[in-house]
Amino acid sequence: MWDEAFPSFLIGLREGLEAGLIVSILVATLVRFGHKARLPQVWTGVAAAIALSLSFGAVLTFTAANLSGHAQEAFGGVLSLIAVGFVTAMVFWMRRSARTLSAELKEKVQASLAMGAGALVLTSFLAVGREGLETSLFLWTNVRTAGESTGPLLGAAVGLVLSAGLCWGLYRRALKMNLTRFFTITGAGLIVVAAGVLGYGLRDLQESGLVGGGSSYAFDLSGHLDASSWYATLVQGTLNLTVTMTVLQVVGYLAYLCIVMTLFVEGVRGGRTAPAAGKTAQGEAAQGETAQGEKAGAAGPVRSGRPRWAVPTALVAVPVVVAGAVIAVSDGKQSSSATVSVSEQECGKGFSTPLPGQQVFQMHNTGDKVSEVYLVNPASGAVYGEIEGLAPGTTRALTATIGSGDYAWRCVPTGGTSVTSAAVHVTGGGQVKAVKPVAEDDLKGPLDAYKDYVNKGLATLLTQTQKLQADIHGGDLATARADWLTAHLQYASLGAAYGTFADLDGKINGRPDGLADKAQDKDFTGFLRLEYGLWHGQSAADLTPVADQLTADVAKLGQDFPGQDFDPGDLPLRAHEILENTLQFELTGDTDQGSGTNLATTQANLAGTRELLTVLQPLLDERDPQLLPRVDAGMKRVGDLVAAAHKPEGWTALEQLPADARRQLNGATGQLLEDLAPIPALLEIRKAA
């Protein structure tokens, strides 16, 4: 999360410190001149500025949430450019205004005292308001860039809290800080962050269709770099550089960074030759006489020839006007295709040639049957978007990215006839990935192959369980421990079929969780019950009925499985769920009943997943050729970490695994689960086929 939080942390720390220094100087000036009674007026202005900033952020969020996909991209792109402009101006204004901050602000406070309460409230409001509005705009942009709110909001909160602490320390003279150096370093950092925001904003404008060049890529490293890897995520979160970028993005990023950073560095060097008015910043803010408040003077109280209300009014009005214009233009272009009918008689009615980029279609079921609807390539059947279970008379939004090619709607009413609309041809867009639909018949071959694997595995399991039963009957518990592990691992390798084992799975491999007497409960049976007894000193006589019951249950499973229903749609789900259960139960030690062999079971789960992926490979390679090589690399990484825990003397218990090794294993397994996650969606059975 830190990679997504850092840019917001930086803006929160910097803007918070600037606003805090302004407030500190205002308060210190009033205290010094004996006007403590006027402090509530300062806090009133500060509270109003905070309220305005929060309202501004809410307006941005609400406005974006209620736009079509096309308008959202345009809205976000325009505001990203505005945010870059404000941040750039903020950085340079700070550098120019540092030396005159305190004196100018003190003059304004004294003038406000003469004019009355309203002037002092306005002074503090304008002083803090600009910082708050800039923070809201830039934070909103960061949230949109990250695609989630938790990291950016947390980063901003930490930055603001830290800045408040620093300002308090400066005010109380308990802290010494070279503010000039601080604002120089953070200014350079913000220029780098702003360059990334500029690139992201340009991409938004390209995807909205307002700016061309969306399919002209400067580079595409997606085939060589994993976009979900920690290093790619870190670079994207902090610098907004992605594995695929257009020519316009790269040119904009480099041009902004080179020009602005050069001007900034030259300005800093030039400032060093001027009188260093800010070297006594440590605590001068508390006196209201510091020259180190940096950009605080940019908040608005002192600007010759510029009305006080100009900056906050512009900050609110400009985005609203631009957003309104974008919405009007966007809605005008898409009005003819805003609503598309779904039914056997009117499938696709209202659909006209869409613009390239992300689009939102309002799908309205005009028929009398619940329907599924798909946006497809009519020649190949590839699916670009879908809605399932659209009830009669209802409307739901379908979001899809449109590129160059042919598009049509396929309406599949329940109990009715599948209908495909007339096709339209789109030009001027890039290549868009689509999902080739999977029919139930496509999974028949893989399902038959996997069921054959399970049937053979159950036959082997019965033989192994009978040997374990004989060991216990003969009182040879040492051999029984070794044979228990062999049989248990065989069962664990059949994980993709557990959904069809029904109640027998709980009897054969159930955990004591939820049982009244836990491991001592009479309903605790199967492999884990035997494990508990074998590794807790129970006698052969105590374990004989447990072994007999286990063998009987395994035999019954072998008889029942060929006749049980195995939903073909479950097969792709199991590719992810086997290792999901492994991470939840085996790698937490939740299933360990004394043998310390959780890592051996993890290895067996990996083997079961490999077998499942083998039968699914033809379907997966046809839809995403890069998926299985990425998964195979993750499987090898996890497998190597697990194998390292298998010593000549036996398996290392999970709790004895070094902390670093355990973290690596958990992290590698988590990443593997992310790599496996697309499989259920890729191989979902769709009626569009």
Short mmCIF file of N, CA, C and O in Angstrom, two decimals, residues 446-560:
data_model
loop_
_atom_site.label_atom_id
_atom_site.label_comp_id
_atom_site.label_asym_id
_atom_site.label_seq_id
_atom_site.Cartn_x
_atom_site.Cartn_y
_atom_site.Cartn_z
N PRO A 446 -11.49 -31.72 -21.00
CA PRO A 446 -10.71 -31.55 -19.77
C PRO A 446 -11.37 -32.19 -18.56
O PRO A 446 -10.68 -32.77 -17.70
N LEU A 447 -12.70 -32.13 -18.47
CA LEU A 447 -13.39 -32.72 -17.32
C LEU A 447 -13.24 -34.23 -17.32
O LEU A 447 -12.96 -34.84 -16.27
N ASP A 448 -13.40 -34.85 -18.48
CA ASP A 448 -13.25 -36.32 -18.55
C ASP A 448 -11.82 -36.73 -18.18
O ASP A 448 -11.62 -37.73 -17.47
N ALA A 449 -10.84 -35.97 -18.64
CA ALA A 449 -9.45 -36.29 -18.33
C ALA A 449 -9.19 -36.15 -16.84
O ALA A 449 -8.50 -36.98 -16.23
N TYR A 450 -9.75 -35.11 -16.23
CA TYR A 450 -9.51 -34.92 -14.80
C TYR A 450 -10.25 -35.97 -13.97
O TYR A 450 -9.72 -36.46 -12.97
N LYS A 451 -11.45 -36.35 -14.37
CA LYS A 451 -12.18 -37.38 -13.63
C LYS A 451 -11.44 -38.71 -13.70
O LYS A 451 -11.42 -39.47 -12.73
N ASP A 452 -10.82 -38.98 -14.84
CA ASP A 452 -10.02 -40.21 -14.95
C ASP A 452 -8.83 -40.16 -13.98
O ASP A 452 -8.50 -41.16 -13.33
N TYR A 453 -8.20 -38.97 -13.88
CA TYR A 453 -7.10 -38.78 -12.93
C TYR A 453 -7.57 -39.02 -11.49
O TYR A 453 -6.89 -39.68 -10.70
N VAL A 454 -8.74 -38.51 -11.15
CA VAL A 454 -9.26 -38.67 -9.79
C VAL A 454 -9.61 -40.13 -9.51
O VAL A 454 -9.32 -40.66 -8.43
N ASN A 455 -10.24 -40.80 -10.47
CA ASN A 455 -10.60 -42.21 -10.27
C ASN A 455 -9.36 -43.06 -9.99
O ASN A 455 -9.35 -43.91 -9.09
N LYS A 456 -8.31 -42.84 -10.76
CA LYS A 456 -7.07 -43.59 -10.53
C LYS A 456 -6.46 -43.21 -9.19
O LYS A 456 -5.93 -44.07 -8.46
N GLY A 457 -6.53 -41.91 -8.85
CA GLY A 457 -5.98 -41.48 -7.58
C GLY A 457 -6.72 -42.07 -6.39
O GLY A 457 -6.11 -42.41 -5.36
N LEU A 458 -8.05 -42.21 -6.50
CA LEU A 458 -8.83 -42.80 -5.40
C LEU A 458 -8.51 -44.28 -5.23
O LEU A 458 -8.51 -44.80 -4.11
N ALA A 459 -8.25 -44.96 -6.35
CA ALA A 459 -7.87 -46.38 -6.25
C ALA A 459 -6.54 -46.52 -5.51
O ALA A 459 -6.38 -47.40 -4.64
N THR A 460 -5.58 -45.64 -5.85
CA THR A 460 -4.30 -45.66 -5.14
C THR A 460 -4.48 -45.30 -3.68
O THR A 460 -3.86 -45.90 -2.79
N LEU A 461 -5.35 -44.33 -3.42
CA LEU A 461 -5.60 -43.90 -2.04
C LEU A 461 -6.16 -45.04 -1.21
O LEU A 461 -5.76 -45.21 -0.03
N LEU A 462 -7.06 -45.83 -1.78
CA LEU A 462 -7.63 -46.94 -1.02
C LEU A 462 -6.56 -47.95 -0.63
O LEU A 462 -6.52 -48.42 0.52
N THR A 463 -5.66 -48.26 -1.55
CA THR A 463 -4.57 -49.19 -1.24
C THR A 463 -3.69 -48.64 -0.12
O THR A 463 -3.31 -49.37 0.81
N GLN A 464 -3.37 -47.36 -0.19
CA GLN A 464 -2.51 -46.74 0.83
C GLN A 464 -3.22 -46.69 2.19
O GLN A 464 -2.58 -46.89 3.24
N THR A 465 -4.51 -46.43 2.17
CA THR A 465 -5.26 -46.36 3.43
C THR A 465 -5.38 -47.74 4.06
O THR A 465 -5.32 -47.88 5.29
N GLN A 466 -5.57 -48.76 3.24
CA GLN A 466 -5.63 -50.14 3.77
C GLN A 466 -4.31 -50.54 4.40
O GLN A 466 -4.29 -51.23 5.43
N LYS A 467 -3.20 -50.10 3.83
CA LYS A 467 -1.90 -50.38 4.45
C LYS A 467 -1.77 -49.67 5.78
O LYS A 467 -1.26 -50.23 6.77
N LEU A 468 -2.22 -48.41 5.84
CA LEU A 468 -2.21 -47.67 7.10
C LEU A 468 -3.08 -48.37 8.14
O LEU A 468 -2.68 -48.49 9.32
N GLN A 469 -4.22 -48.88 7.71
CA GLN A 469 -5.11 -49.60 8.61
C GLN A 469 -4.42 -50.85 9.15
O GLN A 469 -4.50 -51.16 10.35
N ALA A 470 -3.71 -51.57 8.27
CA ALA A 470 -3.01 -52.78 8.71
C ALA A 470 -1.90 -52.45 9.70
O ALA A 470 -1.67 -53.20 10.67
N ASP A 471 -1.19 -51.36 9.50
CA ASP A 471 -0.14 -50.94 10.45
C ASP A 471 -0.73 -50.76 11.85
O ASP A 471 -0.14 -51.20 12.86
N ILE A 472 -1.87 -50.08 11.91
CA ILE A 472 -2.45 -49.79 13.22
C ILE A 472 -3.00 -51.06 13.85
O ILE A 472 -2.86 -51.29 15.06
N HIS A 473 -3.62 -51.91 13.04
CA HIS A 473 -4.10 -53.19 13.57
C HIS A 473 -2.95 -54.01 14.12
O HIS A 473 -3.11 -54.73 15.12
N GLY A 474 -1.77 -53.94 13.48
CA GLY A 474 -0.61 -54.70 13.93
C GLY A 474 0.16 -54.01 15.04
O GLY A 474 1.18 -54.54 15.50
N GLY A 475 -0.24 -52.82 15.43
CA GLY A 475 0.43 -52.10 16.52
C GLY A 475 1.73 -51.43 16.12
O GLY A 475 2.47 -50.95 16.98
N ASP A 476 2.02 -51.38 14.82
CA ASP A 476 3.27 -50.76 14.35
C ASP A 476 3.01 -49.27 14.08
O ASP A 476 2.82 -48.84 12.94
N LEU A 477 3.03 -48.47 15.12
CA LEU A 477 2.66 -47.06 14.99
C LEU A 477 3.75 -46.24 14.31
O LEU A 477 3.45 -45.22 13.69
N ALA A 478 5.01 -46.64 14.42
CA ALA A 478 6.09 -45.92 13.73
C ALA A 478 5.89 -46.00 12.22
O ALA A 478 6.00 -45.00 11.50
N THR A 479 5.60 -47.22 11.71
CA THR A 479 5.33 -47.37 10.28
C THR A 479 4.04 -46.67 9.90
O THR A 479 3.91 -46.09 8.82
N ALA A 480 3.08 -46.69 10.82
CA ALA A 480 1.79 -46.05 10.55
C ALA A 480 1.97 -44.54 10.32
O ALA A 480 1.28 -43.94 9.49
N ARG A 481 2.90 -43.93 11.04
CA ARG A 481 3.12 -42.48 10.85
C ARG A 481 3.61 -42.20 9.44
O ARG A 481 3.17 -41.24 8.79
N ALA A 482 4.55 -43.01 8.95
CA ALA A 482 5.06 -42.81 7.59
C ALA A 482 3.98 -43.08 6.55
O ALA A 482 3.83 -42.33 5.58
N ASP A 483 3.21 -44.16 6.76
CA ASP A 483 2.16 -44.49 5.80
C ASP A 483 1.00 -43.49 5.87
O ASP A 483 0.31 -43.28 4.87
N TRP A 484 0.78 -42.93 7.04
CA TRP A 484 -0.26 -41.89 7.15
C TRP A 484 0.07 -40.71 6.24
O TRP A 484 -0.80 -40.21 5.51
N LEU A 485 1.34 -40.27 6.27
CA LEU A 485 1.72 -39.13 5.47
C LEU A 485 1.57 -39.43 3.98
O LEU A 485 1.07 -38.60 3.22
N THR A 486 1.96 -40.64 3.56
CA THR A 486 1.85 -41.02 2.15
C THR A 486 0.40 -40.96 1.69
O THR A 486 0.08 -40.39 0.63
N ALA A 487 -0.51 -41.55 2.49
CA ALA A 487 -1.92 -41.58 2.11
C ALA A 487 -2.54 -40.18 2.16
O ALA A 487 -3.33 -39.80 1.28
N HIS A 488 -2.18 -39.41 3.17
CA HIS A 488 -2.77 -38.07 3.29
C HIS A 488 -2.35 -37.17 2.13
O HIS A 488 -3.14 -36.39 1.62
N LEU A 489 -1.10 -37.27 1.72
CA LEU A 489 -0.64 -36.46 0.60
C LEU A 489 -1.31 -36.88 -0.70
O LEU A 489 -1.58 -36.04 -1.57
N GLN A 490 -1.59 -38.18 -0.85
CA GLN A 490 -2.31 -38.64 -2.03
C GLN A 490 -3.71 -38.00 -2.08
O GLN A 490 -4.16 -37.53 -3.13
N TYR A 491 -4.38 -37.95 -0.93
CA TYR A 491 -5.71 -37.33 -0.89
C TYR A 491 -5.61 -35.83 -1.19
O TYR A 491 -6.44 -35.28 -1.91
N ALA A 492 -4.58 -35.17 -0.65
CA ALA A 492 -4.43 -33.73 -0.85
C ALA A 492 -4.19 -33.38 -2.31
O ALA A 492 -4.51 -32.27 -2.75
N SER A 493 -3.63 -34.31 -3.07
CA SER A 493 -3.35 -34.04 -4.49
C SER A 493 -4.61 -34.11 -5.35
O SER A 493 -4.55 -33.80 -6.55
N LEU A 494 -5.75 -34.50 -4.77
CA LEU A 494 -7.01 -34.60 -5.51
C LEU A 494 -7.92 -33.42 -5.22
O LEU A 494 -9.13 -33.49 -5.38
N GLY A 495 -7.34 -32.29 -4.82
CA GLY A 495 -8.10 -31.17 -4.29
C GLY A 495 -9.16 -30.60 -5.19
O GLY A 495 -10.17 -30.07 -4.73
N ALA A 496 -8.97 -30.67 -6.53
CA ALA A 496 -9.94 -30.03 -7.42
C ALA A 496 -11.28 -30.74 -7.43
O ALA A 496 -12.26 -30.20 -7.91
N ALA A 497 -11.34 -31.96 -6.89
CA ALA A 497 -12.59 -32.73 -6.90
C ALA A 497 -13.34 -32.64 -5.59
O ALA A 497 -14.41 -33.22 -5.45
N TYR A 498 -12.80 -31.89 -4.61
CA TYR A 498 -13.41 -31.93 -3.28
C TYR A 498 -14.86 -31.46 -3.30
O TYR A 498 -15.67 -31.88 -2.48
N GLY A 499 -15.21 -30.60 -4.26
CA GLY A 499 -16.58 -30.12 -4.31
C GLY A 499 -17.58 -31.22 -4.63
O GLY A 499 -18.76 -31.09 -4.33
N THR A 500 -17.12 -32.31 -5.24
CA THR A 500 -18.02 -33.41 -5.58
C THR A 500 -17.99 -34.52 -4.54
O THR A 500 -18.77 -35.46 -4.63
N PHE A 501 -17.08 -34.42 -3.57
CA PHE A 501 -16.98 -35.48 -2.56
C PHE A 501 -18.08 -35.38 -1.50
O PHE A 501 -18.26 -36.29 -0.69
N ALA A 502 -18.77 -34.25 -1.51
CA ALA A 502 -19.91 -34.02 -0.60
C ALA A 502 -19.51 -34.26 0.84
O ALA A 502 -18.45 -33.84 1.28
N ASP A 503 -20.37 -34.97 1.60
CA ASP A 503 -20.13 -35.15 3.03
C ASP A 503 -18.91 -36.02 3.32
O ASP A 503 -18.34 -35.95 4.42
N LEU A 504 -18.51 -36.84 2.37
CA LEU A 504 -17.38 -37.73 2.62
C LEU A 504 -16.08 -36.96 2.80
O LEU A 504 -15.18 -37.42 3.51
N ASP A 505 -15.96 -35.78 2.19
CA ASP A 505 -14.74 -34.99 2.38
C ASP A 505 -14.58 -34.59 3.84
O ASP A 505 -13.48 -34.64 4.39
N GLY A 506 -15.67 -34.19 4.49
CA GLY A 506 -15.60 -33.84 5.90
C GLY A 506 -15.24 -35.02 6.77
O GLY A 506 -14.53 -34.86 7.77
N LYS A 507 -15.70 -36.21 6.42
CA LYS A 507 -15.37 -37.40 7.21
C LYS A 507 -13.92 -37.84 6.99
O LYS A 507 -13.27 -38.33 7.90
N ILE A 508 -13.42 -37.66 5.76
CA ILE A 508 -12.08 -38.13 5.43
C ILE A 508 -11.00 -37.14 5.84
O ILE A 508 -9.92 -37.54 6.29
N ASN A 509 -11.28 -35.85 5.71
CA ASN A 509 -10.21 -34.87 5.95
C ASN A 509 -10.73 -33.64 6.70
O ASN A 509 -10.19 -32.55 6.56
N GLY A 510 -11.78 -33.81 7.50
CA GLY A 510 -12.36 -32.69 8.22
C GLY A 510 -11.49 -32.22 9.39
O GLY A 510 -10.74 -32.99 9.98
N ARG A 511 -11.62 -30.92 9.72
CA ARG A 511 -10.89 -30.33 10.84
C ARG A 511 -11.76 -30.34 12.10
O ARG A 511 -12.99 -30.38 11.99
N PRO A 512 -11.14 -30.24 13.27
CA PRO A 512 -11.94 -30.23 14.51
C PRO A 512 -12.56 -28.87 14.81
O PRO A 512 -13.25 -28.73 15.82
N ASP A 513 -12.31 -27.88 13.97
CA ASP A 513 -12.87 -26.55 14.20
C ASP A 513 -14.39 -26.64 14.29
O ASP A 513 -15.05 -27.23 13.43
N GLY A 514 -14.96 -26.01 15.30
CA GLY A 514 -16.40 -25.98 15.45
C GLY A 514 -16.98 -27.13 16.24
O GLY A 514 -18.15 -27.09 16.62
N LEU A 515 -16.20 -28.18 16.48
CA LEU A 515 -16.68 -29.30 17.29
C LEU A 515 -16.58 -28.95 18.77
O LEU A 515 -15.64 -28.26 19.20
N ALA A 516 -17.53 -29.42 19.54
CA ALA A 516 -17.60 -29.04 20.95
C ALA A 516 -16.35 -29.42 21.72
O ALA A 516 -15.82 -28.63 22.51
N ASP A 517 -15.86 -30.63 21.51
CA ASP A 517 -14.69 -31.12 22.26
C ASP A 517 -13.41 -31.12 21.42
O ASP A 517 -12.44 -31.81 21.76
N LYS A 518 -13.44 -30.36 20.30
CA LYS A 518 -12.26 -30.23 19.44
C LYS A 518 -11.70 -31.60 19.03
O LYS A 518 -12.44 -32.44 18.57
N ALA A 519 -10.41 -31.83 19.28
CA ALA A 519 -9.78 -33.07 18.83
C ALA A 519 -10.31 -34.29 19.57
O ALA A 519 -10.15 -35.42 19.09
N GLN A 520 -10.94 -34.09 20.72
CA GLN A 520 -11.46 -35.22 21.49
C GLN A 520 -12.91 -35.55 21.11
O GLN A 520 -13.48 -36.50 21.63
N ASP A 521 -13.49 -34.77 20.23
CA ASP A 521 -14.90 -34.95 19.90
C ASP A 521 -15.11 -36.25 19.13
O ASP A 521 -14.31 -36.61 18.26
N LYS A 522 -16.22 -36.93 19.42
CA LYS A 522 -16.50 -38.22 18.77
C LYS A 522 -16.75 -38.07 17.27
O LYS A 522 -16.62 -39.05 16.51
N ASP A 523 -17.13 -36.89 16.84
CA ASP A 523 -17.40 -36.67 15.42
C ASP A 523 -16.15 -36.27 14.63
O ASP A 523 -16.23 -36.04 13.42
N PHE A 524 -15.02 -36.15 15.32
CA PHE A 524 -13.76 -35.84 14.65
C PHE A 524 -13.18 -37.14 14.11
O PHE A 524 -12.76 -38.02 14.87
N THR A 525 -13.16 -37.28 12.77
CA THR A 525 -12.72 -38.53 12.14
C THR A 525 -11.75 -38.22 11.01
O THR A 525 -11.48 -37.07 10.69
N GLY A 526 -11.23 -39.28 10.40
CA GLY A 526 -10.45 -39.13 9.18
C GLY A 526 -8.96 -38.95 9.41
O GLY A 526 -8.40 -39.27 10.47
N PHE A 527 -8.30 -38.45 8.39
CA PHE A 527 -6.84 -38.33 8.40
C PHE A 527 -6.34 -37.46 9.56
O PHE A 527 -5.36 -37.81 10.23
N LEU A 528 -6.98 -36.31 9.78
CA LEU A 528 -6.48 -35.40 10.82
C LEU A 528 -6.72 -35.98 12.22
O LEU A 528 -5.93 -35.73 13.13
N ARG A 529 -7.79 -36.78 12.37
CA ARG A 529 -8.00 -37.45 13.67
C ARG A 529 -6.92 -38.49 13.91
O ARG A 529 -6.39 -38.60 15.04
N LEU A 530 -6.57 -39.24 12.88
CA LEU A 530 -5.48 -40.21 13.02
C LEU A 530 -4.16 -39.49 13.30
O LEU A 530 -3.34 -39.96 14.10
N GLU A 531 -3.93 -38.38 12.62
CA GLU A 531 -2.71 -37.60 12.86
C GLU A 531 -2.61 -37.21 14.34
O GLU A 531 -1.54 -37.34 14.95
N TYR A 532 -3.71 -36.72 14.88
CA TYR A 532 -3.70 -36.31 16.29
C TYR A 532 -3.33 -37.48 17.19
O TYR A 532 -2.48 -37.35 18.09
N GLY A 533 -3.92 -38.64 16.94
CA GLY A 533 -3.63 -39.79 17.79
C GLY A 533 -2.22 -40.32 17.63
O GLY A 533 -1.54 -40.64 18.62
N LEU A 534 -1.74 -40.39 16.37
CA LEU A 534 -0.40 -40.92 16.12
C LEU A 534 0.70 -40.03 16.70
O LEU A 534 1.77 -40.53 17.08
N TRP A 535 0.47 -38.74 16.77
CA TRP A 535 1.51 -37.83 17.27
C TRP A 535 1.22 -37.32 18.70
O TRP A 535 1.92 -36.45 19.18
N HIS A 536 0.22 -37.89 19.33
CA HIS A 536 -0.06 -37.53 20.72
C HIS A 536 -0.09 -38.75 21.63
O HIS A 536 -0.71 -38.74 22.70
N GLY A 537 0.56 -39.83 21.20
CA GLY A 537 0.78 -40.97 22.07
C GLY A 537 -0.42 -41.86 22.31
O GLY A 537 -0.41 -42.64 23.27
N GLN A 538 -1.45 -41.80 21.48
CA GLN A 538 -2.59 -42.70 21.68
C GLN A 538 -2.22 -44.11 21.22
O GLN A 538 -1.40 -44.30 20.33
N SER A 539 -2.85 -45.07 21.82
CA SER A 539 -2.50 -46.47 21.56
C SER A 539 -3.13 -46.96 20.26
O SER A 539 -4.05 -46.34 19.71
N ALA A 540 -2.63 -48.11 19.78
CA ALA A 540 -3.17 -48.72 18.57
C ALA A 540 -4.63 -49.10 18.77
O ALA A 540 -5.45 -48.98 17.85
N ALA A 541 -4.97 -49.54 19.99
CA ALA A 541 -6.36 -49.91 20.27
C ALA A 541 -7.28 -48.70 20.14
O ALA A 541 -8.40 -48.80 19.64
N ASP A 542 -6.80 -47.53 20.61
CA ASP A 542 -7.61 -46.32 20.51
C ASP A 542 -7.81 -45.89 19.05
O ASP A 542 -8.85 -45.34 18.69
N LEU A 543 -6.80 -46.13 18.21
CA LEU A 543 -6.83 -45.64 16.84
C LEU A 543 -7.42 -46.63 15.84
O LEU A 543 -7.72 -46.25 14.71
N THR A 544 -7.59 -47.88 16.25
CA THR A 544 -8.12 -48.90 15.32
C THR A 544 -9.49 -48.52 14.77
O THR A 544 -9.70 -48.58 13.54
N PRO A 545 -10.47 -48.12 15.60
CA PRO A 545 -11.77 -47.76 15.01
C PRO A 545 -11.69 -46.53 14.09
O PRO A 545 -12.44 -46.44 13.11
N VAL A 546 -10.78 -45.62 14.38
CA VAL A 546 -10.61 -44.44 13.53
C VAL A 546 -10.08 -44.87 12.16
O VAL A 546 -10.56 -44.41 11.11
N ALA A 547 -9.08 -45.77 12.15
CA ALA A 547 -8.50 -46.25 10.89
C ALA A 547 -9.52 -47.06 10.10
O ALA A 547 -9.59 -46.96 8.86
N ASP A 548 -10.33 -47.88 10.80
CA ASP A 548 -11.35 -48.67 10.11
C ASP A 548 -12.38 -47.76 9.44
O ASP A 548 -12.79 -48.01 8.30
N GLN A 549 -12.80 -46.72 10.16
CA GLN A 549 -13.79 -45.80 9.60
C GLN A 549 -13.22 -45.05 8.40
O GLN A 549 -13.89 -44.86 7.39
N LEU A 550 -11.95 -44.63 8.49
CA LEU A 550 -11.32 -43.93 7.38
C LEU A 550 -11.26 -44.81 6.14
O LEU A 550 -11.57 -44.37 5.03
N THR A 551 -10.87 -46.05 6.31
CA THR A 551 -10.77 -46.96 5.17
C THR A 551 -12.13 -47.18 4.53
O THR A 551 -12.27 -47.20 3.30
N ALA A 552 -13.17 -47.32 5.37
CA ALA A 552 -14.52 -47.52 4.84
C ALA A 552 -14.99 -46.28 4.07
O ALA A 552 -15.62 -46.40 3.01
N ASP A 553 -14.68 -45.11 4.58
CA ASP A 553 -15.10 -43.88 3.90
C ASP A 553 -14.37 -43.70 2.57
O ASP A 553 -14.96 -43.26 1.58
N VAL A 554 -13.07 -44.02 2.52
CA VAL A 554 -12.32 -43.93 1.28
C VAL A 554 -12.86 -44.91 0.25
O VAL A 554 -13.00 -44.58 -0.94
N ALA A 555 -13.20 -46.13 0.70
CA ALA A 555 -13.75 -47.13 -0.22
C ALA A 555 -15.09 -46.65 -0.79
O ALA A 555 -15.36 -46.80 -1.98
N LYS A 556 -15.92 -46.07 0.07
CA LYS A 556 -17.23 -45.58 -0.40
C LYS A 556 -17.05 -44.43 -1.39
O LYS A 556 -17.78 -44.35 -2.39
N LEU A 557 -16.08 -43.56 -1.13
CA LEU A 557 -15.83 -42.45 -2.05
C LEU A 557 -15.42 -42.97 -3.42
O LEU A 557 -15.86 -42.47 -4.46
N GLY A 558 -14.56 -43.99 -3.44
CA GLY A 558 -14.14 -44.57 -4.71
C GLY A 558 -15.30 -45.17 -5.48
O GLY A 558 -15.31 -45.14 -6.72
N GLN A 559 -16.28 -45.71 -4.75
CA GLN A 559 -17.45 -46.28 -5.42
C GLN A 559 -18.41 -45.21 -5.91
O GLN A 559 -19.01 -45.34 -6.98
N ASP A 560 -18.58 -44.14 -5.12
CA ASP A 560 -19.58 -43.13 -5.44
C ASP A 560 -19.12 -42.12 -6.49
O ASP A 560 -19.94 -41.59 -7.25
#
